[in-house]
mmCIF file of C-alpha atoms and ligand atoms in Angstrom:
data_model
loop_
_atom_site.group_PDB
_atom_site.id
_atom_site.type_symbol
_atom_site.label_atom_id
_atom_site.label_comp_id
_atom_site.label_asym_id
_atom_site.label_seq_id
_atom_site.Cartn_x
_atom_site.Cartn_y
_atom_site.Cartn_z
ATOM 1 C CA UNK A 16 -7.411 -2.503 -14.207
ATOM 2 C CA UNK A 17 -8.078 -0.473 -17.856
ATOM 3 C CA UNK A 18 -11.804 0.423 -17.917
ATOM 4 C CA UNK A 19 -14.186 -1.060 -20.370
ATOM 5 C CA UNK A 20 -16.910 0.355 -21.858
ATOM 6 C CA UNK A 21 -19.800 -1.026 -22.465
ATOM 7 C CA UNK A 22 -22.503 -1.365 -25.186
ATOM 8 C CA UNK A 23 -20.315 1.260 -27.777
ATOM 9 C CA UNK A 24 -21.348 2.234 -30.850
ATOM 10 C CA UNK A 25 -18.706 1.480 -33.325
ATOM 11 C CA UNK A 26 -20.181 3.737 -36.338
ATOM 12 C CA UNK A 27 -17.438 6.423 -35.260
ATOM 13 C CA UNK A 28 -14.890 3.647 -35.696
ATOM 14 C CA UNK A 29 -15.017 2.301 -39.150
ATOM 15 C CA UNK A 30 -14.744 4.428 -42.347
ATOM 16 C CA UNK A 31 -18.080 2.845 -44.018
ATOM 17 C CA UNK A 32 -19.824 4.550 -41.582
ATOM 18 C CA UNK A 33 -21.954 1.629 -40.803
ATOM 19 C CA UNK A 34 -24.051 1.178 -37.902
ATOM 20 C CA UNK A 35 -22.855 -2.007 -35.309
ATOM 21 C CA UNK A 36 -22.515 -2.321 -31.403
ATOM 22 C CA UNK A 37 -19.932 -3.640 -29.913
ATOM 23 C CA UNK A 38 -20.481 -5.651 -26.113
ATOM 24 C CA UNK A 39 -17.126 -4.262 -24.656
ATOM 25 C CA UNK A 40 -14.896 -1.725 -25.508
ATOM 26 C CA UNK A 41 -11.291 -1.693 -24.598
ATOM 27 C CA UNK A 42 -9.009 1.696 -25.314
ATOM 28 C CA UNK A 43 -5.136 1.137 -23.962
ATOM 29 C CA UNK A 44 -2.762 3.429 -24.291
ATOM 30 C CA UNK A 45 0.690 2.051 -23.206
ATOM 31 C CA UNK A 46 2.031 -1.546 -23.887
ATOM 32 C CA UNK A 47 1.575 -1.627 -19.287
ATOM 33 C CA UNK A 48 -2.255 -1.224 -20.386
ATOM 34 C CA UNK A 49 -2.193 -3.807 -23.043
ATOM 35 C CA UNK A 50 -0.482 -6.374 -20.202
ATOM 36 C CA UNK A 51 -3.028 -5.146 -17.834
ATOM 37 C CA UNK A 52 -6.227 -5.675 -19.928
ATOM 38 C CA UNK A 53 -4.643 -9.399 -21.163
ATOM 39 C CA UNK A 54 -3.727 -10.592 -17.928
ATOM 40 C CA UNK A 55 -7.298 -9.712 -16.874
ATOM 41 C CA UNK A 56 -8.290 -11.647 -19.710
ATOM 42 C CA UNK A 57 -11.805 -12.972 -19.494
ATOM 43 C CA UNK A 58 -13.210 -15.886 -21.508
ATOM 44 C CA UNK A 59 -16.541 -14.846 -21.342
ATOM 45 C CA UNK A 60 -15.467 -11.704 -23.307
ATOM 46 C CA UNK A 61 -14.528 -13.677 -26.523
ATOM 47 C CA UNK A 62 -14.207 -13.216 -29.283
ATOM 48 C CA UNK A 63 -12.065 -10.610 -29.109
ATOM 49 C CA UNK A 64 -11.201 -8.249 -32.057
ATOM 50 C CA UNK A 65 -8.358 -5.601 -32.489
ATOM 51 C CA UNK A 66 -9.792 -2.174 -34.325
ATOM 52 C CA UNK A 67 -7.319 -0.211 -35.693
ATOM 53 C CA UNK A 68 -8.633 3.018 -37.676
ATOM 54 C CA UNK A 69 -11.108 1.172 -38.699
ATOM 55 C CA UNK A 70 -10.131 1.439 -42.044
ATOM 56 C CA UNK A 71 -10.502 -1.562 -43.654
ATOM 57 C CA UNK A 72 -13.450 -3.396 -41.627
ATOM 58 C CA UNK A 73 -16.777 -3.825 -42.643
ATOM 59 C CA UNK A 74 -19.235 -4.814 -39.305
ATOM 60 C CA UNK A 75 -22.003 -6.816 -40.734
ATOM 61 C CA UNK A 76 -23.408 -6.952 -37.667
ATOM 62 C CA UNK A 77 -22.991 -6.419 -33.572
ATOM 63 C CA UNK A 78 -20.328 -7.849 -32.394
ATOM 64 C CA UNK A 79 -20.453 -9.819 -29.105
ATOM 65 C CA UNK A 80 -17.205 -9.453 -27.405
ATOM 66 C CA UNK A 81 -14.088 -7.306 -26.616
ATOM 67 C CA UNK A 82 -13.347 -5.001 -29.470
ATOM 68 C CA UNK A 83 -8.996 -4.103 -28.310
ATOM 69 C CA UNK A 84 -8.609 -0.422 -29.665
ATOM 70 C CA UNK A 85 -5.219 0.323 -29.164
ATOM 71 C CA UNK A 86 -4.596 3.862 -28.621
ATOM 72 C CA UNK A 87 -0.414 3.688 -28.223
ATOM 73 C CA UNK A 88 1.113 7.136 -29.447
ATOM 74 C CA UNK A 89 4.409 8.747 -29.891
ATOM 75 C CA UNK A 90 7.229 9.030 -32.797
ATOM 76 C CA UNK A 91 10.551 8.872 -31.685
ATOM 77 C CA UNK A 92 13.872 8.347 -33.775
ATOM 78 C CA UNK A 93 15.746 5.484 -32.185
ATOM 79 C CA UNK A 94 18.676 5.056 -34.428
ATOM 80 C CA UNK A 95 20.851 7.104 -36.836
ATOM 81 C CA UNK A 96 23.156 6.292 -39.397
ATOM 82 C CA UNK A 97 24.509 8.457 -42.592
ATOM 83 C CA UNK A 98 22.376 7.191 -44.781
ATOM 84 C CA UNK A 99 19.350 5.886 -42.893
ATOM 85 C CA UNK A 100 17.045 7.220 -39.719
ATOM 86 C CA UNK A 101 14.675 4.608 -37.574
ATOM 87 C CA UNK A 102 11.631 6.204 -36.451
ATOM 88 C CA UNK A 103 9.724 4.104 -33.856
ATOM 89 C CA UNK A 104 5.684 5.053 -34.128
ATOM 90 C CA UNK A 105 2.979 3.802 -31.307
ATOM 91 C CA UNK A 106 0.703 2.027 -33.065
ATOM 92 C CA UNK A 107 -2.430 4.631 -32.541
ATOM 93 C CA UNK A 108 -0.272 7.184 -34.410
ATOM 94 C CA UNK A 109 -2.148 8.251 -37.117
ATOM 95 C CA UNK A 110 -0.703 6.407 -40.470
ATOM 96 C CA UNK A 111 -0.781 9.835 -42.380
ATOM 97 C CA UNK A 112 0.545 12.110 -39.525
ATOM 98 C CA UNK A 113 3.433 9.769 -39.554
ATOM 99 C CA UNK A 114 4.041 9.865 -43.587
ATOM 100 C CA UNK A 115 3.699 13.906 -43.050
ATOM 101 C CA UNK A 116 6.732 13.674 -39.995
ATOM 102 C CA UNK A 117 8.609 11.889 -41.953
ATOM 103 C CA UNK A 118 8.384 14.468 -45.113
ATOM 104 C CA UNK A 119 8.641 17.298 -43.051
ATOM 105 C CA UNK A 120 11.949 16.047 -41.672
ATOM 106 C CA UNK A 121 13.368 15.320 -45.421
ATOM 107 C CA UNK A 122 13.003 11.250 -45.221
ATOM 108 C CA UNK A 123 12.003 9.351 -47.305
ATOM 109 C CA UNK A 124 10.226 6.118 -48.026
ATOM 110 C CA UNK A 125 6.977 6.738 -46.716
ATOM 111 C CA UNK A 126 5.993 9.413 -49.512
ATOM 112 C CA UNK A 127 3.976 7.341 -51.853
ATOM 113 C CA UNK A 128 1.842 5.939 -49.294
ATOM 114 C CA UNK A 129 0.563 9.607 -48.018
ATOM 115 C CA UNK A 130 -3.002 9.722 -47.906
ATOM 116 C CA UNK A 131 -4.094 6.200 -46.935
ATOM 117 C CA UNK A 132 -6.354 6.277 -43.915
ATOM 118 C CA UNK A 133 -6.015 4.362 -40.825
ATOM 119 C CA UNK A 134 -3.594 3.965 -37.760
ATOM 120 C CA UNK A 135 -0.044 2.915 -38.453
ATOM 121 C CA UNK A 136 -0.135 -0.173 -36.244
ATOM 122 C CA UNK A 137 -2.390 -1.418 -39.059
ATOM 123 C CA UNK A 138 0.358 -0.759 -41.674
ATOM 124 C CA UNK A 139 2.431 -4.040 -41.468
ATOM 125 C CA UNK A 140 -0.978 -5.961 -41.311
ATOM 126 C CA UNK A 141 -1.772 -5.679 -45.051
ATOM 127 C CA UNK A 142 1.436 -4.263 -46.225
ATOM 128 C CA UNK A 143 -0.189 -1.111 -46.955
ATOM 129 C CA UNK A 144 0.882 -0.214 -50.865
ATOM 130 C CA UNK A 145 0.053 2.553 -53.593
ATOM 131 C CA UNK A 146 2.016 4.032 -56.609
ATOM 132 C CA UNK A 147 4.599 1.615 -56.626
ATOM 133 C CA UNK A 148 5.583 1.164 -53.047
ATOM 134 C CA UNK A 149 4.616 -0.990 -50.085
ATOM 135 C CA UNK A 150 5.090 -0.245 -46.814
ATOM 136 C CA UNK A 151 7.215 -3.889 -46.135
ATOM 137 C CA UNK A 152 10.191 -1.811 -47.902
ATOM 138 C CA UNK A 153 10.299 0.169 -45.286
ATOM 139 C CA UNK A 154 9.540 -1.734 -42.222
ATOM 140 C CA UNK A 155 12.644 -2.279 -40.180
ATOM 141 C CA UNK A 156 10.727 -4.145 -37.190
ATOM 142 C CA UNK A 157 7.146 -4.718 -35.685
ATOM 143 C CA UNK A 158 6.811 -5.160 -31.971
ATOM 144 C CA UNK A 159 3.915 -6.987 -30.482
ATOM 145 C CA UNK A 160 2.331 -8.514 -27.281
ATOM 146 C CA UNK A 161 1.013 -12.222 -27.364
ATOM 147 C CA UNK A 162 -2.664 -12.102 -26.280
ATOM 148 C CA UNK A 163 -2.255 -16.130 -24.860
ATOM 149 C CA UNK A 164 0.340 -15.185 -22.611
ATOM 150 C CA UNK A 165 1.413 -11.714 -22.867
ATOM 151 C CA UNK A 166 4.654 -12.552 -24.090
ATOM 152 C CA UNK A 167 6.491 -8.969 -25.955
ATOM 153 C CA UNK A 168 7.674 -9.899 -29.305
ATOM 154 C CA UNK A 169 9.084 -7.944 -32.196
ATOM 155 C CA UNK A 170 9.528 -9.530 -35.733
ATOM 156 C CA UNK A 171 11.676 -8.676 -38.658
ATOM 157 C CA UNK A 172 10.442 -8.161 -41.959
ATOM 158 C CA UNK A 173 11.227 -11.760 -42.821
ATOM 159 C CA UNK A 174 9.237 -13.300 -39.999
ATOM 160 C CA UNK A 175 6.551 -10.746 -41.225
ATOM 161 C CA UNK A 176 6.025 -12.700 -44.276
ATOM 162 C CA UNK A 177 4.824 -9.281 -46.239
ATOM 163 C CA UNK A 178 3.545 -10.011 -49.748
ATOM 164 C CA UNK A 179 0.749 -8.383 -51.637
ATOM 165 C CA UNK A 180 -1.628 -7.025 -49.109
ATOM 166 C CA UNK A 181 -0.810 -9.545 -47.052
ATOM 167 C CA UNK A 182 1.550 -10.875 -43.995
ATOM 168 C CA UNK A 183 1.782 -13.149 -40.875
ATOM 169 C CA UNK A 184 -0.856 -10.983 -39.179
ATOM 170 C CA UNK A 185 -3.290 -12.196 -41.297
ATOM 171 C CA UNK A 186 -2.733 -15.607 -40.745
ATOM 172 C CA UNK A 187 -0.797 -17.313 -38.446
ATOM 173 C CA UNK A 188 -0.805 -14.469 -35.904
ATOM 174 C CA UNK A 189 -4.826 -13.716 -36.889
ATOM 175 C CA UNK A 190 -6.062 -12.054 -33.642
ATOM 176 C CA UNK A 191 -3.313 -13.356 -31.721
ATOM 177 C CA UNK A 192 -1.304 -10.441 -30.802
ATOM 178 C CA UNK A 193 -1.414 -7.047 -30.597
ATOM 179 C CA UNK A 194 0.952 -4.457 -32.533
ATOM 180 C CA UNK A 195 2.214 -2.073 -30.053
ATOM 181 C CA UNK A 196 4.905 -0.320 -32.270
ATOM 182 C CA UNK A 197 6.047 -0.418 -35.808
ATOM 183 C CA UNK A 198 9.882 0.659 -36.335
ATOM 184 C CA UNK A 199 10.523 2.300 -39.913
ATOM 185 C CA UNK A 200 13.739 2.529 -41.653
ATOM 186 C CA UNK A 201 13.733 5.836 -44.050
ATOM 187 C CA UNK A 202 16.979 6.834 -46.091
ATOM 188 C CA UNK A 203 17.900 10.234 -45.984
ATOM 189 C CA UNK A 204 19.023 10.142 -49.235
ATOM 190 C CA UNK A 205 16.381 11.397 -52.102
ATOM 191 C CA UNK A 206 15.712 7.995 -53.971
ATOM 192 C CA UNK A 207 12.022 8.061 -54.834
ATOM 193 C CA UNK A 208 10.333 5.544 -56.596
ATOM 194 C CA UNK A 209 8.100 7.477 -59.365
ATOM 195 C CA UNK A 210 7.461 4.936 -62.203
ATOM 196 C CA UNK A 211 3.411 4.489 -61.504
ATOM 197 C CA UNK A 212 1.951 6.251 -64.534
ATOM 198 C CA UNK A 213 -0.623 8.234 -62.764
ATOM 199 C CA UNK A 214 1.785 9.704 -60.654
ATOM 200 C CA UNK A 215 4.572 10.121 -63.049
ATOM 201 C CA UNK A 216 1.681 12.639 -65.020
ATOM 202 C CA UNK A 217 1.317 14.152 -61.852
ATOM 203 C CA UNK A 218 4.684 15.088 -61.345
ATOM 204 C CA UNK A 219 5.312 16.867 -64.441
ATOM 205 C CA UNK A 220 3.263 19.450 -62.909
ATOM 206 C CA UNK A 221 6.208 20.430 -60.298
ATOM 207 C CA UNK A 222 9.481 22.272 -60.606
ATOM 208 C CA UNK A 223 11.451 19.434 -59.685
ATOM 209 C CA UNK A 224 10.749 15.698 -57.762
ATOM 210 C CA UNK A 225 11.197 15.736 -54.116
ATOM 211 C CA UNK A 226 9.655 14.383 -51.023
ATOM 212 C CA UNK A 227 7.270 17.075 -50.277
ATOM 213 C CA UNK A 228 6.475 17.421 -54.119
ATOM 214 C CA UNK A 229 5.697 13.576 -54.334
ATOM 215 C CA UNK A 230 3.162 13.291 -51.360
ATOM 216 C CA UNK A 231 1.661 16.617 -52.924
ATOM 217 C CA UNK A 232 1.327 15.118 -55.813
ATOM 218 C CA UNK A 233 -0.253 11.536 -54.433
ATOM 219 C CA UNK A 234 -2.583 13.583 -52.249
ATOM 220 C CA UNK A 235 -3.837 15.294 -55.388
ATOM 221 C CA UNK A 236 -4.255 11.590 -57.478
ATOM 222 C CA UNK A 237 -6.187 10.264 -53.997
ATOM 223 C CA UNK A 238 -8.084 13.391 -53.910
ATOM 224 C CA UNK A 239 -9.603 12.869 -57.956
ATOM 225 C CA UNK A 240 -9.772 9.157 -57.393
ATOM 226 C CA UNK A 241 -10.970 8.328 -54.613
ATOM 227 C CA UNK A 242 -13.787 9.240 -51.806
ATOM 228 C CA UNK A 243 -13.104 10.546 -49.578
ATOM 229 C CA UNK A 244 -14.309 8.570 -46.111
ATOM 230 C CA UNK A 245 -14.921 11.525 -44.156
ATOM 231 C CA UNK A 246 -18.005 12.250 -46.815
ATOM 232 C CA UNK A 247 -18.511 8.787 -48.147
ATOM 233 C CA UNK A 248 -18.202 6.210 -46.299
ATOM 234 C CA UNK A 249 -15.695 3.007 -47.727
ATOM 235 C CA UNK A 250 -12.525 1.342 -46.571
ATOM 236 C CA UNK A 251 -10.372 2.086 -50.044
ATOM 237 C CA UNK A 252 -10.165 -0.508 -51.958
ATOM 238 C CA UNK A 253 -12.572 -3.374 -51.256
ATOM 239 C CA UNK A 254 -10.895 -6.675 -53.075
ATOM 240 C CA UNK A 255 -7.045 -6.788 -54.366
ATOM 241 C CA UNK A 256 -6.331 -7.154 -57.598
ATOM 242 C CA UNK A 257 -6.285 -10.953 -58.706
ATOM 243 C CA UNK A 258 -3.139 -13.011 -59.688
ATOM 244 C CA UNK A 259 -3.638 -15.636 -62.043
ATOM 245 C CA UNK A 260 -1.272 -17.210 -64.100
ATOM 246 C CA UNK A 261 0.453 -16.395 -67.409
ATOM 247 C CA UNK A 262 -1.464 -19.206 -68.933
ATOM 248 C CA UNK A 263 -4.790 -18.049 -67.578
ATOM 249 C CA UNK A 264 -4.373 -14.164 -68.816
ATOM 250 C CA UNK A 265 -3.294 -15.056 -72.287
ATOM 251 C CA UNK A 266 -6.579 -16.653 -72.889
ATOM 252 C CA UNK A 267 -8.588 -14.024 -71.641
ATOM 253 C CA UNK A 268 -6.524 -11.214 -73.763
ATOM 254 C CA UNK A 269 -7.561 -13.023 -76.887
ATOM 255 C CA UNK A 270 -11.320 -11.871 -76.212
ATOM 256 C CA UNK A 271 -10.101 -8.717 -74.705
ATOM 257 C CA UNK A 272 -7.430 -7.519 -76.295
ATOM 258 C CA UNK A 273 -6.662 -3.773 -73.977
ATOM 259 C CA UNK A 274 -7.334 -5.757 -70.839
ATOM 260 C CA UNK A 275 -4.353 -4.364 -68.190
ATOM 261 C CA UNK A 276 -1.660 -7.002 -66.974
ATOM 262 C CA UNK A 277 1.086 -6.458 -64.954
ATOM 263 C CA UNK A 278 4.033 -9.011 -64.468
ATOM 264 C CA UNK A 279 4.380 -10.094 -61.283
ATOM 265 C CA UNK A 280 7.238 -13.108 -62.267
ATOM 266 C CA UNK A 281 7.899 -15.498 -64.932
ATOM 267 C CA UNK A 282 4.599 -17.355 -63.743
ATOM 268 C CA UNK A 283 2.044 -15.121 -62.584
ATOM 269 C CA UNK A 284 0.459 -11.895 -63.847
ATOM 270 C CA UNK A 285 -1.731 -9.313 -61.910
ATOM 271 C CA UNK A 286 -4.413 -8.098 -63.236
ATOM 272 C CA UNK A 287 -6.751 -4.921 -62.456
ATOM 273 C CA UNK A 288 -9.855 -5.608 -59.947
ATOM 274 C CA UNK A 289 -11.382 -2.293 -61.419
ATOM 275 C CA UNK A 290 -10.965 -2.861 -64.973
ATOM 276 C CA UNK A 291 -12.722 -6.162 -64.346
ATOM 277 C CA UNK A 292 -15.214 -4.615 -62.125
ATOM 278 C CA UNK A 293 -15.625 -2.113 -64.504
ATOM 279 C CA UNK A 294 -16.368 -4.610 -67.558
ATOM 280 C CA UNK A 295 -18.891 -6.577 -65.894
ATOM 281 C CA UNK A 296 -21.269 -2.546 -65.468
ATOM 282 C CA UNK A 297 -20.546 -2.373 -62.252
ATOM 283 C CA UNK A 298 -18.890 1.145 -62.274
ATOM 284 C CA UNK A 299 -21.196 3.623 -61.071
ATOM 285 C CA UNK A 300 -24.364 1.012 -60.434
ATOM 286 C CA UNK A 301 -25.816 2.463 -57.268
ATOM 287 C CA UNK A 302 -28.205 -0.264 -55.549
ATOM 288 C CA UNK A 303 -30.166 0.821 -52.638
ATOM 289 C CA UNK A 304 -27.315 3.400 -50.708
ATOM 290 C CA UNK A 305 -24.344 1.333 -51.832
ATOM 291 C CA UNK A 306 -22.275 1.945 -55.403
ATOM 292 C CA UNK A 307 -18.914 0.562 -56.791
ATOM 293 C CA UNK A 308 -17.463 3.923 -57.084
ATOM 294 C CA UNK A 309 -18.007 6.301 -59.879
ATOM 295 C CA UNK A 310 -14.429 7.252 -60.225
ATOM 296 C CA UNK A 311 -12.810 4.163 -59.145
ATOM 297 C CA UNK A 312 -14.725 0.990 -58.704
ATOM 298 C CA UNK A 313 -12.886 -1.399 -56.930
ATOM 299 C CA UNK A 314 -13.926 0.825 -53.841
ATOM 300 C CA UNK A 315 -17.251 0.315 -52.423
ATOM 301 C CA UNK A 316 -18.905 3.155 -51.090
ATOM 302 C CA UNK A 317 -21.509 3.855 -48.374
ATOM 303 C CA UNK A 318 -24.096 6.997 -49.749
ATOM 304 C CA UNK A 319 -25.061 6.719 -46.460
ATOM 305 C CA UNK A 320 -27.503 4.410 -44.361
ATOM 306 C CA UNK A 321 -26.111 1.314 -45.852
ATOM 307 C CA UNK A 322 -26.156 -1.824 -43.413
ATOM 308 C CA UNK A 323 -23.061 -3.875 -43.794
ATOM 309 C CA UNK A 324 -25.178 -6.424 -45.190
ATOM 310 C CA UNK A 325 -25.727 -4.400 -47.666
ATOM 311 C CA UNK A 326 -22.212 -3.780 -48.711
ATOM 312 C CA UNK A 327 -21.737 -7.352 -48.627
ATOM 313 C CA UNK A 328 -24.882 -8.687 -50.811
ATOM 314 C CA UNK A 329 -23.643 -6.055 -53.549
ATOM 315 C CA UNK A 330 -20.014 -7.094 -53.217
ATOM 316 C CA UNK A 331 -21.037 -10.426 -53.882
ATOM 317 C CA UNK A 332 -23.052 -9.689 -56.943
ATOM 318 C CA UNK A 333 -19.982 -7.849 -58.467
ATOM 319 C CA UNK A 334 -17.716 -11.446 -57.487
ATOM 320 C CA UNK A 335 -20.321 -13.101 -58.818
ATOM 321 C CA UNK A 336 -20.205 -11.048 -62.298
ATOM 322 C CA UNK A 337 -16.703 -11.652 -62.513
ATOM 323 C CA UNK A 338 -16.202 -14.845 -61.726
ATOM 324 C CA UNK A 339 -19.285 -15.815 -64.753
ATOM 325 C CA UNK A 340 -17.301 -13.234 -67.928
ATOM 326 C CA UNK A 341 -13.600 -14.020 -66.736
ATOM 327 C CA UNK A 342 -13.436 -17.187 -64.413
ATOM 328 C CA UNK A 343 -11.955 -15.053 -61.660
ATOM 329 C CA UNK A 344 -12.697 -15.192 -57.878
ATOM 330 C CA UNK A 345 -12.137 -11.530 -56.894
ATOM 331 C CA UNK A 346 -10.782 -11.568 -53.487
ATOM 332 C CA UNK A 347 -11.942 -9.097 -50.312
ATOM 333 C CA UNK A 348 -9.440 -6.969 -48.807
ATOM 334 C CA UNK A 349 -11.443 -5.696 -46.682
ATOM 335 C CA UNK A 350 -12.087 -7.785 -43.007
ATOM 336 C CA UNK A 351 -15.411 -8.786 -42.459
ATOM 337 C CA UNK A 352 -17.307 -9.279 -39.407
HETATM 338 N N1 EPU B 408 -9.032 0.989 -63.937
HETATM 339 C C1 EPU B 408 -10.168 0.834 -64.680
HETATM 340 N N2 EPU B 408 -11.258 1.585 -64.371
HETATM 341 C C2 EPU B 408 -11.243 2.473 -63.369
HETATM 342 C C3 EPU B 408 -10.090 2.644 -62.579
HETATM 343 C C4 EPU B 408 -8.987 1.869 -62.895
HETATM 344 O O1 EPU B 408 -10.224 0.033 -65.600
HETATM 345 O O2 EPU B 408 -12.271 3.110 -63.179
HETATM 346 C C5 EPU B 408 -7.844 0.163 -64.279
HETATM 347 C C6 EPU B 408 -6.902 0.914 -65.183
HETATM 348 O O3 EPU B 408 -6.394 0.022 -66.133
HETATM 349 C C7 EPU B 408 -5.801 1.387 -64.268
HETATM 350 C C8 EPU B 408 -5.749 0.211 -63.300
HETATM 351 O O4 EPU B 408 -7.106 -0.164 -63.134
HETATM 352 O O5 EPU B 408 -4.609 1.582 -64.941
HETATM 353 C C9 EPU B 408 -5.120 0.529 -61.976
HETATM 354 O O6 EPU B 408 -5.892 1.537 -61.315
HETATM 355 P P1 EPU B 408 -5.290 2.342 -60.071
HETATM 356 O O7 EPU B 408 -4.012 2.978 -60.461
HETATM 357 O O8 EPU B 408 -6.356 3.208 -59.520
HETATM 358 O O9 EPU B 408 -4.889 1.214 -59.035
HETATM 359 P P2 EPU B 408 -5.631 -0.098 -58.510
HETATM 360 O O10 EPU B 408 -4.801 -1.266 -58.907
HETATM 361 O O11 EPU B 408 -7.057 -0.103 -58.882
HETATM 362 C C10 EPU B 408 -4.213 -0.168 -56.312
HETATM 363 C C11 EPU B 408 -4.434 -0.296 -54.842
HETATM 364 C C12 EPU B 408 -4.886 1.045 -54.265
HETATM 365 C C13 EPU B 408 -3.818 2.067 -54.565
HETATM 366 C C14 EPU B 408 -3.620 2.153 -56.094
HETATM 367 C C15 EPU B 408 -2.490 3.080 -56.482
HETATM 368 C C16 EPU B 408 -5.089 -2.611 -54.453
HETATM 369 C C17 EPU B 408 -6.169 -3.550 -54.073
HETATM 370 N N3 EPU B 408 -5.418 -1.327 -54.553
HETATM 371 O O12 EPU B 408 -5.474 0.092 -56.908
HETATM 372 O O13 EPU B 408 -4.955 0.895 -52.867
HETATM 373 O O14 EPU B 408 -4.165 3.360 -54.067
HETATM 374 O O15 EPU B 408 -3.272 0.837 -56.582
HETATM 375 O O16 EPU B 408 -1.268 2.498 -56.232
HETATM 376 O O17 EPU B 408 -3.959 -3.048 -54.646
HETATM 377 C C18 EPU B 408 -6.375 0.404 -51.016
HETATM 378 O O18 EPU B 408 -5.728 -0.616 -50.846
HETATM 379 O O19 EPU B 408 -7.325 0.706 -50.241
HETATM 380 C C19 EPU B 408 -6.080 1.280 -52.149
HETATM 381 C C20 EPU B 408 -6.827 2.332 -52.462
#
């Protein structure tokens, strides 16, 4: 049977840095191991949590169970057409080793998400997105194992129910299966999505647009935007931009005139967490070790020694801020334990 550990620190395992415990540790590293640690699946060890990179967790305090961290690697192509390659990617592959395959080997798809930290088993789970893609256009299939009964299952986009930062792994199948492999479909013909202004500005810099030039240029955006959590501890952004509806927006523009909106459909616009973070003084306020960050607010960062009580107390003074000047309840991205 797979070893546990016991008693683990998890402060090497999320990317706020913060101090927690966890009771039992799990590490598999084949879908046999995942069976093998399910079947041997012991009440008394709930609640149990899967930890990807760790990315986008905040401990608040020790947990008491079996944390699951999958370890599954490998990236192998698995079909092949003219226009399109499948690459199938274990889900303890790291997310940005994977986006740097795929531009090494002239694909594309992936490019605009280059950067983003975490494991790529974690991708599907909030439809990972930045400069104008999300990883759900990509996604071709997402295999899992049932933790009630160990049944294998893969899903199709459409059972994935991707939206905004958001899917069926976030809901119906909350901690109830664990991704073992994500299968990505990437063209092999250059169409690149490059309408995000930042990244458009970027661009100019190069001779001409192509893969490798675009996750350049993203890495370089990331790099003057945001902290890096190697240095500073956060888990990117900490709430997702709030969609309200058309009604809703129009009557806050007509006390703020330059506030950003973005059409999502006839009905419903999004609008920018950091702008609104930003109005209410938050950008920059450092209390105690924790700050909305300097250069980009709508991350939370750890200046290190911050509890994840901490994090939490000030992220709910900026949602309370918000919600009193614009009537908006900001939303965490972020998964809190
Ligand atoms: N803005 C401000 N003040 C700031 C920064 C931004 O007002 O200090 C406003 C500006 O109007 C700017 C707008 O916010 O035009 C958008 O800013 P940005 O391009 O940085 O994107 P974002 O909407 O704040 C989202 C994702 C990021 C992703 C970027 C780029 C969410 C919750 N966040 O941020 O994702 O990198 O777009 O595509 O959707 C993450 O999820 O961890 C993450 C970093």
């Amino acid at each position: 049977m797979l070893a546990l550990q016991e008693n683990i620190s998890l402060q090497p395992y999320n990317t706020f840095g913060v101090g927690a415990k966890a009771r039992w540790m799990a590490m598999p590293g084949s879908t046999e191991e995942v069976m093998d640690l399910l079947s041997h699946n012991r009440s008394e060890r709930d609640p149990k949590f899967i930890l990807g990179g760790g990315s986008n967790v905040l401990f608040t305090q020790d947990f008491t169970g079996l944390i699951i961290h999958p370890r599954i690697k490998g990236i192998e192509k698995v079909r092949e057409s003219d226009e399109f390659i499948c690459i199938r990617a274990g889900c303890g592959e790291n997310w940005d080793d994977l986006v740097d395959y795929c531009v090494r080997n002239n694909l594309n798809g992936l490019e605009n998400l280059s950067g983003i930290p975490g494991n790529t088993g974690a991708s599907p789970v909030q439809n990972i997105g930045a400069y104008g893609v999300e990883v759900k256009d990509c996604i071709e299939s997402v295999e899992a194992i049932m933790m009630s009964d160990c049944e294998r299952i893969r899903l199709s986009p459409k059972e994935c129910k991707f939206s905004y930062r958001d899917s069926i792994f976030k809901h119906e199948l909350k901690n109830a299966c664990i991704i073992t492999y994500v299968t990505y479909r990437l063209s092999k013909n250059a169409v690149f999505t490059t309408h995000y202004p930042d990244l458009q500005k970027e661009l100019k810099k190069y001779p001409e647009v192509n893969v490798k030039n675009i996750r350049e240029a993203v890495i370089t955006i990331r790099k003057n935007k945001l902290p890096d959590p190697e240095y500073l501890g956060n888990a990117g952004s900490f709430f997702k931009n709030p969609v309200i509806s058309k009604q809703k927006a129009e009557s806050i523009r007509q006390s703020f005139p330059s506030m950003p909106a973005y059409k999502c459909d006839d009905e419903r616009i999004k609008l920018s967490a950091a702008w609104l973070i930003e109005q209410c003084q938050w950008k920059g306020r450092k209390i105690g070790r924790v700050e909305a960050y300097n250069k980009q607010p709508l991350v939370i960062v750890n200046h290190g020694g911050a509890t994840g009580n901490d994090v939490i107390e000030y992220a709910h003074m900026i949602q309370q801020s918000v919600s009193k000047h614009f009537g908006i309840t900001l939303e965490m991205e972020v998964t809190v334990l």
